[in-house]
Coordinates of C-alpha atoms in Angstrom, one line a residue:
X14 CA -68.2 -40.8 20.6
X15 CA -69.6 -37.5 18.6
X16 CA -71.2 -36.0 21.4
X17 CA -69.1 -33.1 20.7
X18 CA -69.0 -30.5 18.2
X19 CA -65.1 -30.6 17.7
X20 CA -65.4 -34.5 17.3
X21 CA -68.5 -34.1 14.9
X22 CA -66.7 -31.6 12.6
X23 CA -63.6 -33.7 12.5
X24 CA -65.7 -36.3 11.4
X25 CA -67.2 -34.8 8.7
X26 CA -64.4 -32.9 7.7
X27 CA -62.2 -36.2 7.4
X28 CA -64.9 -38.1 5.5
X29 CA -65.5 -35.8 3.0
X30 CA -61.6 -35.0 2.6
X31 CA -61.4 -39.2 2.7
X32 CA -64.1 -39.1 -0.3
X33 CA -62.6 -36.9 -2.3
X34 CA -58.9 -38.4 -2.3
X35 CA -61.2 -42.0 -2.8
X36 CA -62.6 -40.4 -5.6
X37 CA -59.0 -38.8 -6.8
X38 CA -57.0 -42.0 -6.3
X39 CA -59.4 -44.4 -8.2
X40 CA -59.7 -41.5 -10.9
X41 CA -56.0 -41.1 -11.1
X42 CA -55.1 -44.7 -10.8
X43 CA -57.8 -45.4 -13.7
X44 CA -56.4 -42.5 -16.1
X45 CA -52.8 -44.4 -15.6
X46 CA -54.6 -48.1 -16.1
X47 CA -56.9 -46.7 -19.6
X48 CA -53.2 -45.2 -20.3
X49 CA -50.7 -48.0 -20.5
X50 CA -53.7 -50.1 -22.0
X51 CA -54.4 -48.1 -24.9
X52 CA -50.4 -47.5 -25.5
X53 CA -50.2 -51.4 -25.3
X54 CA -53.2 -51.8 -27.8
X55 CA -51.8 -49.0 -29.8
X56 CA -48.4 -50.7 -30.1
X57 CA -49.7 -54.1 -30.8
X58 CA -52.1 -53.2 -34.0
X59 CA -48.5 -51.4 -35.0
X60 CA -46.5 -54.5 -34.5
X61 CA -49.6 -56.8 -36.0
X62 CA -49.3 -54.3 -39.6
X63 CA -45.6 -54.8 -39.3
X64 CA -46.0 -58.3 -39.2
X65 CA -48.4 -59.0 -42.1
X66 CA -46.8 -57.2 -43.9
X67 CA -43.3 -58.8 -43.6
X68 CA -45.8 -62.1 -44.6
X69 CA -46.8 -60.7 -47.4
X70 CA -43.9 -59.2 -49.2
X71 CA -41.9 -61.7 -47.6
X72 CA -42.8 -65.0 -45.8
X73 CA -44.4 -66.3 -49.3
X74 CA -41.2 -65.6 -51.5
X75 CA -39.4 -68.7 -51.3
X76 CA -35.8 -67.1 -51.5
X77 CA -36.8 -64.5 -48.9
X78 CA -38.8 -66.9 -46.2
X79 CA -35.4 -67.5 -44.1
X80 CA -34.7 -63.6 -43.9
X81 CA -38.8 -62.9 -42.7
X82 CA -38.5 -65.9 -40.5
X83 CA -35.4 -64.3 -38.6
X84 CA -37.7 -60.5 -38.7
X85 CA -40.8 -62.5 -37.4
X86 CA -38.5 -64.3 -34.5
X87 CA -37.4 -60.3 -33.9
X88 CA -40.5 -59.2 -33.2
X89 CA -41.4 -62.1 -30.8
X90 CA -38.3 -61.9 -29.0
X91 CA -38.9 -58.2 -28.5
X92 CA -42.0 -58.4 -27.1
X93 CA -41.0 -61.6 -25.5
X94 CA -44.1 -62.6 -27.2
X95 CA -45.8 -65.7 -28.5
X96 CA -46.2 -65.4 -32.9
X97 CA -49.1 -67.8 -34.0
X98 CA -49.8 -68.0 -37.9
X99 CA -52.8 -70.0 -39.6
X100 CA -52.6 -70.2 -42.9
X101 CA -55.4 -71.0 -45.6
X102 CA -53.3 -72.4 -48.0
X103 CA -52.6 -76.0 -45.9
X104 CA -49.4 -76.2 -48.2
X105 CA -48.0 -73.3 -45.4
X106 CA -49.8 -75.1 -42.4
X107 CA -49.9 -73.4 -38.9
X108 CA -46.4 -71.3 -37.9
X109 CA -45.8 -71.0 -33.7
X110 CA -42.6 -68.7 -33.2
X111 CA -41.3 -67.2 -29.4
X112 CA -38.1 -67.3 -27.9
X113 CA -36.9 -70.7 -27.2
X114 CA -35.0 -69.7 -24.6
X115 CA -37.7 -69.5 -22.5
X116 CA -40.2 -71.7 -21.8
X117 CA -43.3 -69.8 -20.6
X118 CA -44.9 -70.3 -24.2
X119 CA -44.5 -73.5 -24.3
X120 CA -48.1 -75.4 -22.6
X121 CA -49.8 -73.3 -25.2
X122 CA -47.4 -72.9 -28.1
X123 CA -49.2 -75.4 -30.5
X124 CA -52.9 -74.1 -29.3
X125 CA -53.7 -72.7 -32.6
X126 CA -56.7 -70.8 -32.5
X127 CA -58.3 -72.2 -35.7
X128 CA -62.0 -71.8 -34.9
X129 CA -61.5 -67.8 -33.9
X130 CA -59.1 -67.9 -37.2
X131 CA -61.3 -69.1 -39.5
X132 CA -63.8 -66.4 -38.4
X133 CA -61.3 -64.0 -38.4
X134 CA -60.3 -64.7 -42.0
X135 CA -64.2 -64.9 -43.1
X136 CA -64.7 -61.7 -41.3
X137 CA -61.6 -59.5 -41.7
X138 CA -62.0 -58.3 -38.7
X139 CA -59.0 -57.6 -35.9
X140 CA -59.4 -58.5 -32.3
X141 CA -57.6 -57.6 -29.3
X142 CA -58.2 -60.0 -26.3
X143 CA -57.2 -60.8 -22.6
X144 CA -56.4 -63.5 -21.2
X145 CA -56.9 -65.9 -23.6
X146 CA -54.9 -68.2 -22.1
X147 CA -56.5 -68.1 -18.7
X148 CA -55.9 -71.4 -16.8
X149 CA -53.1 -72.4 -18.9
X150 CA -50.5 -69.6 -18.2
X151 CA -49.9 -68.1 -14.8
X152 CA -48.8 -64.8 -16.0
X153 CA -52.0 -62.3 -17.4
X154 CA -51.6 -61.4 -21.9
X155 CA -53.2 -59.5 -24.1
X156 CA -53.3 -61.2 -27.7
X157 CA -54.4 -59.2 -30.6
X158 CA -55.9 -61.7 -33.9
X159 CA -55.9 -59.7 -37.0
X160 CA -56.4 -61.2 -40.8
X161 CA -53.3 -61.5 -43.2
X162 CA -54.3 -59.9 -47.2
X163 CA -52.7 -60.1 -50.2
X164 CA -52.5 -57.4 -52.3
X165 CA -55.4 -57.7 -53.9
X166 CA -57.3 -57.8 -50.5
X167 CA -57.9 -61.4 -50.4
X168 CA -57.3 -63.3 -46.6
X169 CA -54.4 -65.8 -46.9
X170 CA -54.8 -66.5 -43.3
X171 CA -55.1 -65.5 -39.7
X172 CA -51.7 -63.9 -37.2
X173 CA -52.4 -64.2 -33.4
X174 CA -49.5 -61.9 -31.3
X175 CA -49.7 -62.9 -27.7
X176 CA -47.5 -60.8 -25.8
X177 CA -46.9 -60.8 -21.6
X178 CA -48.9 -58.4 -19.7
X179 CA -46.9 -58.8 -16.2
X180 CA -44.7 -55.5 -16.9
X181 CA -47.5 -53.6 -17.6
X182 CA -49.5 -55.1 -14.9
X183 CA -46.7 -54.4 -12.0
X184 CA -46.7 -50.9 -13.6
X185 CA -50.4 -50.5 -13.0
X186 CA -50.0 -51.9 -9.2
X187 CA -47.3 -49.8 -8.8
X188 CA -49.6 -46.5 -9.7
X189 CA -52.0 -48.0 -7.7
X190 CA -49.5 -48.9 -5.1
X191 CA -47.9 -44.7 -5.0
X192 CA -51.7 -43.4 -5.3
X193 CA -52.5 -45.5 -1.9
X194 CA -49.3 -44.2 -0.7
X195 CA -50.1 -40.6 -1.5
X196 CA -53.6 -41.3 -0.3
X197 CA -52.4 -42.0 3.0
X198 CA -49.7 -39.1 3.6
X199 CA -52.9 -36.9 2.5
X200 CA -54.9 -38.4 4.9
X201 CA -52.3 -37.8 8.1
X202 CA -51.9 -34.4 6.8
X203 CA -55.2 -33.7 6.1
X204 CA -55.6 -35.3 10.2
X205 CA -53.2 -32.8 11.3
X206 CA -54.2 -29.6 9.0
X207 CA -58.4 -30.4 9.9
X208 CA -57.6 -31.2 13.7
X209 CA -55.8 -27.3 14.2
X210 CA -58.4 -25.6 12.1
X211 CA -61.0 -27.4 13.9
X212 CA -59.6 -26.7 17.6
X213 CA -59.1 -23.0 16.3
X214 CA -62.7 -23.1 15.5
X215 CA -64.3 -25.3 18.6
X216 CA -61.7 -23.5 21.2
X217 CA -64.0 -20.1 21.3
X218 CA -66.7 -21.8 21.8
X219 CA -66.0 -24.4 24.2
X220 CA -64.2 -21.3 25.9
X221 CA -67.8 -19.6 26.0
X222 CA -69.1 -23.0 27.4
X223 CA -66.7 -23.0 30.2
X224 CA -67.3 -19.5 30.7
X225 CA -70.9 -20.3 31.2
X226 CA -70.2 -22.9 33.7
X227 CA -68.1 -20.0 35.8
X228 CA -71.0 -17.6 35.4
X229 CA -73.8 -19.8 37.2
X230 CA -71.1 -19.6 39.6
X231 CA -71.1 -16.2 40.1
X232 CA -67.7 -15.5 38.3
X233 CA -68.8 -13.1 36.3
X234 CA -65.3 -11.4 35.4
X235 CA -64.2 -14.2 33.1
X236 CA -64.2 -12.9 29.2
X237 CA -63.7 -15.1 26.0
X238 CA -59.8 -14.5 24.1
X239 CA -60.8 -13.3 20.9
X240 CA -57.6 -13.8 18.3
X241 CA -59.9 -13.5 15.2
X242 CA -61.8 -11.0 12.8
X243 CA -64.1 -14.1 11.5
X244 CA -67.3 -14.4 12.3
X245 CA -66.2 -17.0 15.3
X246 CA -64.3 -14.0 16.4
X247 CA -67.1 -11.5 16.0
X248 CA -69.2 -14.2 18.4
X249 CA -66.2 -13.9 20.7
X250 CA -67.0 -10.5 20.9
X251 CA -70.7 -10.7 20.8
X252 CA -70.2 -12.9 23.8
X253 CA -67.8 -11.1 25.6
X254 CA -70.2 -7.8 25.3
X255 CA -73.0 -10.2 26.8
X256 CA -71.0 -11.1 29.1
X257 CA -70.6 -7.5 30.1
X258 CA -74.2 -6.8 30.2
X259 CA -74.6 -9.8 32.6
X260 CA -72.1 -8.4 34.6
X261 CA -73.2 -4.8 34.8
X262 CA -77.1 -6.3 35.3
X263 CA -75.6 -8.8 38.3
X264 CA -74.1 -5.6 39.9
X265 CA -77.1 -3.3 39.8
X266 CA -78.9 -6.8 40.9
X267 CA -77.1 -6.8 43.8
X268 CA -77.0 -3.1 44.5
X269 CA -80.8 -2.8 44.0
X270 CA -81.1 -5.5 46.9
X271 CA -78.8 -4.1 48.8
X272 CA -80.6 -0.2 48.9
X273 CA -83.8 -1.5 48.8
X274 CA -83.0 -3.7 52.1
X275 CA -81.5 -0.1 53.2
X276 CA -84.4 2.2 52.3
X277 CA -86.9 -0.7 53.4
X278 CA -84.9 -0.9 56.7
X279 CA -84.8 2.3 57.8
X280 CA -88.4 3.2 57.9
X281 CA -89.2 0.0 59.6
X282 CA -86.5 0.4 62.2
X283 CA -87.8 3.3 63.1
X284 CA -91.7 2.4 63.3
X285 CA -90.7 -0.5 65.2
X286 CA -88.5 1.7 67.8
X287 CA -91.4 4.6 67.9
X288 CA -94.0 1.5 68.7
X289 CA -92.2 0.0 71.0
X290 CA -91.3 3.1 73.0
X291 CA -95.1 3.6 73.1
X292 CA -96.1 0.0 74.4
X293 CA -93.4 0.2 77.0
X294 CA -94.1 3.8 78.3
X295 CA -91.2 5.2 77.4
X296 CA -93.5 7.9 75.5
X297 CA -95.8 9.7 77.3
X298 CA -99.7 9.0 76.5
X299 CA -99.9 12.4 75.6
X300 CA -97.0 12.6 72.6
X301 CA -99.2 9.9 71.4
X302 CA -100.5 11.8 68.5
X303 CA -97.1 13.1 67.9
X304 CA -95.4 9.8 67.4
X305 CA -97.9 8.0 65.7
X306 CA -98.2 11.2 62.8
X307 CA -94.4 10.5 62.5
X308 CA -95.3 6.7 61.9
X309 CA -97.5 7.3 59.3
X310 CA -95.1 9.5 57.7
X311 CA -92.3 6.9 57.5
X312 CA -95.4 3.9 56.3
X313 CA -96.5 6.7 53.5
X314 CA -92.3 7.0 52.7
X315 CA -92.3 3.0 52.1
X316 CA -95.8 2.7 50.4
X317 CA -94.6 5.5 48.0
X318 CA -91.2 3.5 47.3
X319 CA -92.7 0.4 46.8
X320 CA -95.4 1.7 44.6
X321 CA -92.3 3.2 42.6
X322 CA -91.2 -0.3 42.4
X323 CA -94.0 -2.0 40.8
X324 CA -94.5 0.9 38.7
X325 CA -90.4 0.3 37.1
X326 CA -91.4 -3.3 37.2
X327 CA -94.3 -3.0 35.3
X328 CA -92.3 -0.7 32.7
X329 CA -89.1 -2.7 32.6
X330 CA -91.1 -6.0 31.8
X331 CA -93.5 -4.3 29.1
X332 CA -96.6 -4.8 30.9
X333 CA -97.9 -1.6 30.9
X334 CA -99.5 -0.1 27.5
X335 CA -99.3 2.8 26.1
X336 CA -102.4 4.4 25.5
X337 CA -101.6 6.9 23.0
X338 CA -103.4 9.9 22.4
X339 CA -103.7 13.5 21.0
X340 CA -103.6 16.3 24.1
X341 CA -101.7 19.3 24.6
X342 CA -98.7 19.2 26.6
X343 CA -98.7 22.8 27.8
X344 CA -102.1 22.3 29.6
X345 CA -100.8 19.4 31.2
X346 CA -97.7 21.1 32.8
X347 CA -99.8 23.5 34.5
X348 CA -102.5 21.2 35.7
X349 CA -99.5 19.4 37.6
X350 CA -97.5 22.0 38.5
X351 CA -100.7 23.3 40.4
X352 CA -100.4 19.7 42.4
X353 CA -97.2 21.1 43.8
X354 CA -98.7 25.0 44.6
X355 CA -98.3 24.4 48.7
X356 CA -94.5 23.2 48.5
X357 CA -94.1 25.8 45.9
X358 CA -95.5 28.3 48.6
X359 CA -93.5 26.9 51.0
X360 CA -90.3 27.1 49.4
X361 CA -90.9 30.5 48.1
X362 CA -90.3 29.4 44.8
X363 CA -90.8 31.5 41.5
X364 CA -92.0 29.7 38.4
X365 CA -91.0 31.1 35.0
X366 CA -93.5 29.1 32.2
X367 CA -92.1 30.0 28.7
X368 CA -94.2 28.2 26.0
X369 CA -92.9 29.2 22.1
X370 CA -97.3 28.5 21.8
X371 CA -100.1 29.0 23.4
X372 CA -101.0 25.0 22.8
X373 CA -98.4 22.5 21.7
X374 CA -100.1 18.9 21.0
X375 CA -98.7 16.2 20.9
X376 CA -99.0 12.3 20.6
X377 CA -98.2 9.9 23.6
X378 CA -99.9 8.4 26.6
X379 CA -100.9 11.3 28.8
X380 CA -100.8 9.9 32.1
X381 CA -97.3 8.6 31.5
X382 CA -96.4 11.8 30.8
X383 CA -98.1 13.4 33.5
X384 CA -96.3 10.7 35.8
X385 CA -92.8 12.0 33.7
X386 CA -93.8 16.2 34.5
X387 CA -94.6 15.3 37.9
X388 CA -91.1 13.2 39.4
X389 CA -89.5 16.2 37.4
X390 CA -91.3 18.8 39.3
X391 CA -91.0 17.2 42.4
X392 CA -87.2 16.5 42.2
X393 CA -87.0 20.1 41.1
X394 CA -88.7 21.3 44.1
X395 CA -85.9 19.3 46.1
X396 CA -82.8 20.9 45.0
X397 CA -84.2 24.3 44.5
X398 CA -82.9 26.7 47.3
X399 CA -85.4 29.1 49.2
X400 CA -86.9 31.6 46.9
X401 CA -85.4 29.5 43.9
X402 CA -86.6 29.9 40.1
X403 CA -88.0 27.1 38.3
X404 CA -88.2 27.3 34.5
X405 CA -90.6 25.4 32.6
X406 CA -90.1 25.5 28.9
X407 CA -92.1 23.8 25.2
X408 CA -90.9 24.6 22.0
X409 CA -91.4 23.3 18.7
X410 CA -88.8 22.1 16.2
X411 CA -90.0 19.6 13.5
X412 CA -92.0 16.9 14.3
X413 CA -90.8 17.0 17.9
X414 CA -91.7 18.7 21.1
X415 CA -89.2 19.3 23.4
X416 CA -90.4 20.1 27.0
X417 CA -87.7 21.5 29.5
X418 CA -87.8 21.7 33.0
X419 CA -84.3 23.6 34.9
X420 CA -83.8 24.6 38.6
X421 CA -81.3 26.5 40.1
X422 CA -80.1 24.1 42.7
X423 CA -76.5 22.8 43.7
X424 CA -76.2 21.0 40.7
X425 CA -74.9 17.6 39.8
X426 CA -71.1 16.4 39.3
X427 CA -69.6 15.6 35.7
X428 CA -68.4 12.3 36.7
X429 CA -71.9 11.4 38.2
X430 CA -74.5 12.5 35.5
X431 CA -74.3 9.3 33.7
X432 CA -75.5 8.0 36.7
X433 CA -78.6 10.0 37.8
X434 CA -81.3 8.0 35.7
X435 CA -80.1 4.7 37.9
X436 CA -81.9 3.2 40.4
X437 CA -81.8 4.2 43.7
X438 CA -78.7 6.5 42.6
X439 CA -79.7 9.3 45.4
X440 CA -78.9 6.6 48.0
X441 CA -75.7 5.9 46.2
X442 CA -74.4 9.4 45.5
X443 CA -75.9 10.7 48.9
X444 CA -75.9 14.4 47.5
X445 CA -80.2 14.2 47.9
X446 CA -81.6 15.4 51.0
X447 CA -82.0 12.4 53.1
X448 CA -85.4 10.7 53.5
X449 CA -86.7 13.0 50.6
X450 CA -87.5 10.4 48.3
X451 CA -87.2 6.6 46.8
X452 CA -84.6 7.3 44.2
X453 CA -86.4 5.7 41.8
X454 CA -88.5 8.4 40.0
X455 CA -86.2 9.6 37.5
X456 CA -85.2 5.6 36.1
X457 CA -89.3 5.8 35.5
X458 CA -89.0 8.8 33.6
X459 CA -86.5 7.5 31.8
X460 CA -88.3 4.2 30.9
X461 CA -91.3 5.7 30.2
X462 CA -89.7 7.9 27.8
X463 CA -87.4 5.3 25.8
X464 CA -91.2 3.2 26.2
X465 CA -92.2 6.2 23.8
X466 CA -89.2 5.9 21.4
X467 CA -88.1 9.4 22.8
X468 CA -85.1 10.9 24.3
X469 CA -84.5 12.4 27.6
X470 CA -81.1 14.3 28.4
X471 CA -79.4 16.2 31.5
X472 CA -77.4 19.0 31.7
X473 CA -76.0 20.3 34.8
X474 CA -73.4 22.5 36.3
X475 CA -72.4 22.6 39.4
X476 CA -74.3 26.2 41.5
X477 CA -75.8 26.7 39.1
X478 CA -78.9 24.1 38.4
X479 CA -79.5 21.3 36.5
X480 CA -81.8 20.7 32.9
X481 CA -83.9 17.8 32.0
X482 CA -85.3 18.0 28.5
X483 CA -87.6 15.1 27.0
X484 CA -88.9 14.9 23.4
X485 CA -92.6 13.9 22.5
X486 CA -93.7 13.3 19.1
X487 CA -95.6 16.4 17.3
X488 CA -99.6 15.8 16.7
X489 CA -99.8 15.8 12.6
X490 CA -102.5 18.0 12.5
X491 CA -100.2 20.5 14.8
X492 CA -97.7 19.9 12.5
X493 CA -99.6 20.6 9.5
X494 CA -101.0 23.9 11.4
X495 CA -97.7 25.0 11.4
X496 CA -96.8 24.2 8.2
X497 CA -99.6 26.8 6.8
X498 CA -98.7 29.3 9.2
X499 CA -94.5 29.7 7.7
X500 CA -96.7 29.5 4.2
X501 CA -98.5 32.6 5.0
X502 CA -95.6 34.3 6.8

């Protein structure tokens, strides 16, 4: 039944709203009850002084007992009440007084309370009592028993005032009654009110559930509606911008398959054609050599791309460590750029290195970084026309190296620069020389890079070369080199 989180919070939300108008109705209904009890207390000790006092100016006067007689049938016909007077003095005996024309008093009129009265008049103490009458009257009372002095303080006897409690009684049911009323109005609204608030909440993120659901299924499109600026709505987004990472990793997913089954394919195809035109005869004995050089070309071409692909998986997943150490990048440029001295030759390339010092040292992991200055070299070498410059550049600015490395090849398109530190993105953009290379080097040097908390960027325009520079962090004690030598300049 609350398997749900829309049916839980309504639960809890009703209960606690249900406990609190409880709580309200029974305090409300309570403050009424104490109310109309104390005003009916307060108003009987009032009568009861009235009374005693008509007793003792008047009842005991001879010539003036008629007149407090009438005042005393008054006051019990007023509060339709039942007037019981016990006197000490036996001469006076015991008084009942209530309307005659009715006949509730009546089982209990001549119940005189003489016990409680004799106590009372020992005492002199006033009492105020409920249902005294209990299993004689069928209607509930509230009697108040209060001693009768004389001037000089003395008890002449006891007055017990009864009076009907069923007005008051159907008052306080009433209040109970409107309060139960009220309770349940709040409780439909509260129904209402708690069940849109909750949907508004729960609708998000059952919406990111179903949402889910569509994305094991591939659907990948389908976004969360976000109509708020709350934190469900800031989820919403949150979400949504998962959602768009999902989408943009499911589509290089399926584009990384899809050129790796294309760059895997090729090489093979054409293996398997050059073998098979050897078994069947098709290629002369003596172009052996020939074919079989060109074969080991193509299996070099694939080891080399798959090697590239462990090396991004290792990166991507964090298994490789950084071995960080102190070395200087400028020796390092030229020990790798001397890898690359027979394509250089070949190419009739010029190299220009401008280092602002003789060493720059730095901090990183140097054969990262020699893997980084060699896939730059190398795809420099590939765009560079014959006879070409190539411009390798350090400089130091801060606590940062940058290292630059430019070429003056055909350059890359605005639109597709964001683009060239993606996988396989040669393949894609087809402007790299076919079968030159995996298309995978420069997403290493990008991953190794960010792996170093450093930045790489590209700039490029069109004939006239493109410019990758990458930061490295400055060695401290380089730094602090430095620092003396502005000192002394």
């Amino acid at each position: 039944m609350f398997n749900t989180l829309f049916s839980r919070m309504l639960a809890t939300y009703l209960s606690v709203m249900l406990a609190i108008l409880a709580l309200l109705g029974i305090t409300v209904a309570g403050m009424f009850q104490n109310q109309y009890i104390t005003e009916q207390e307060g108003e009987l000790r009032r009568e009861a002084e009235e009374v005693t006092n008509t007793i003792i100016t008047k009842y005991f006067d001879t010539e003036k007992r008629p007149i407090a007689s009438e005042e005393l049938m008054t006051a019990a016909r007023k509060y339709d009440a039942l007037l019981q007077l016990v006197f000490v003095d036996q001469a006076y005996g015991n008084v009942c007084m209530y309307d005659k024309a009715s006949s509730k008093w009546l089982p209990v009129a001549e119940s005189y309370f003489t016990e409680e009265a004799g106590e009372i008049i020992s005492t002199g103490e006033t009492r105020i009592q409920t249902n005294v009458f209990s299993g004689w009257l069928g209607f509930p009372t509230m009697s108040i028993a209060c001693p009768i002095k004389a001037e000089d303080g003395s008890a002449v006897g006891a007055m017990f005032f009864h009076t009907d409690m069923s007005v008051i009684n159907n008052s306080i049911r009433q209040v109970y009654m409107d309060v139960l009323l009220s309770a349940c109005v709040s409780v439909i609204l509260a129904f209402l009110a708690v069940s849109y608030i909750t949907v508004r909440i729960t609708k998000p993120i059952t919406d990111m559930r179903n949402i889910v659901r569509r994305f094991s299924m591939g659907e990948f499109e389908a976004r969360v509606k976000v109509s708020s600026t709350d934190e469900v709505g800031e989820l919403g987004q949150s979400f949504n911008a998962m959602a768009d990472v999902l989408d943009k990793l499911e589509n290089s997913r399926r584009s990384f398959v899809a050129n790796v089954s294309h760059e895997l394919r090729s090489p093979l195809t054409s293996i398997r054609g050059f073998l098979e035109a050897m078994q069947d005869g098709t290629v002369p004995q003596e172009e052996y050599s020939k074919y079989l050089g060109i074969v080991i070309e193509e299996n070099k071409r694939m080891t080399a791309m798959v090697n590239d692909l462990l090396d991004l998986a290792r990166i991507e997943s964090g298994q490789t460590v950084l071995k960080t150490e102190s070395f200087d990048i400028n020796e390092l440029i030229i020990r790798t750029l001397l890898t690359f001295e027979a394509r250089i030759d070949t190419g009739n390339l010029q190299v220009n290195m401008a280092f602002d010092q003789e060493h720059t040292f730095v901090e990183a992991d140097p054969d990262q970084i020699a893997q980084v200055v060699r896939n730059l070299i190398d795809n420099a070498i590939k765009f560079s026309p014959n006879g070409g410059l190539l411009t390798l550049k350090t400089r130091v600015d801060k606590k940062q190296a940058f290292v630059s490395l430019r070429d003056e090849g055909a350059g890359i398109a605005p639109e597709d620069l964001p683009y060239v530190f993606d996988r396989f993105y040669k393949a894609e953009k087809a402007h790299t020389p076919s079968g030159s290379s995996s298309g995978i080097g420069l997403s290493i040097v990008k991953r190794i890079i960010e792996q170093h908390n450093e930045t790489i960027t590209v700039q490029s325009e069109q004939g006239k070369g493109t410019c990758f520079t990458f930061t490295l962090k400055l060695c401290e004690q380089q730094g602090k080199q430095r620092a003396l030598a502005a000192q002394r300049r």
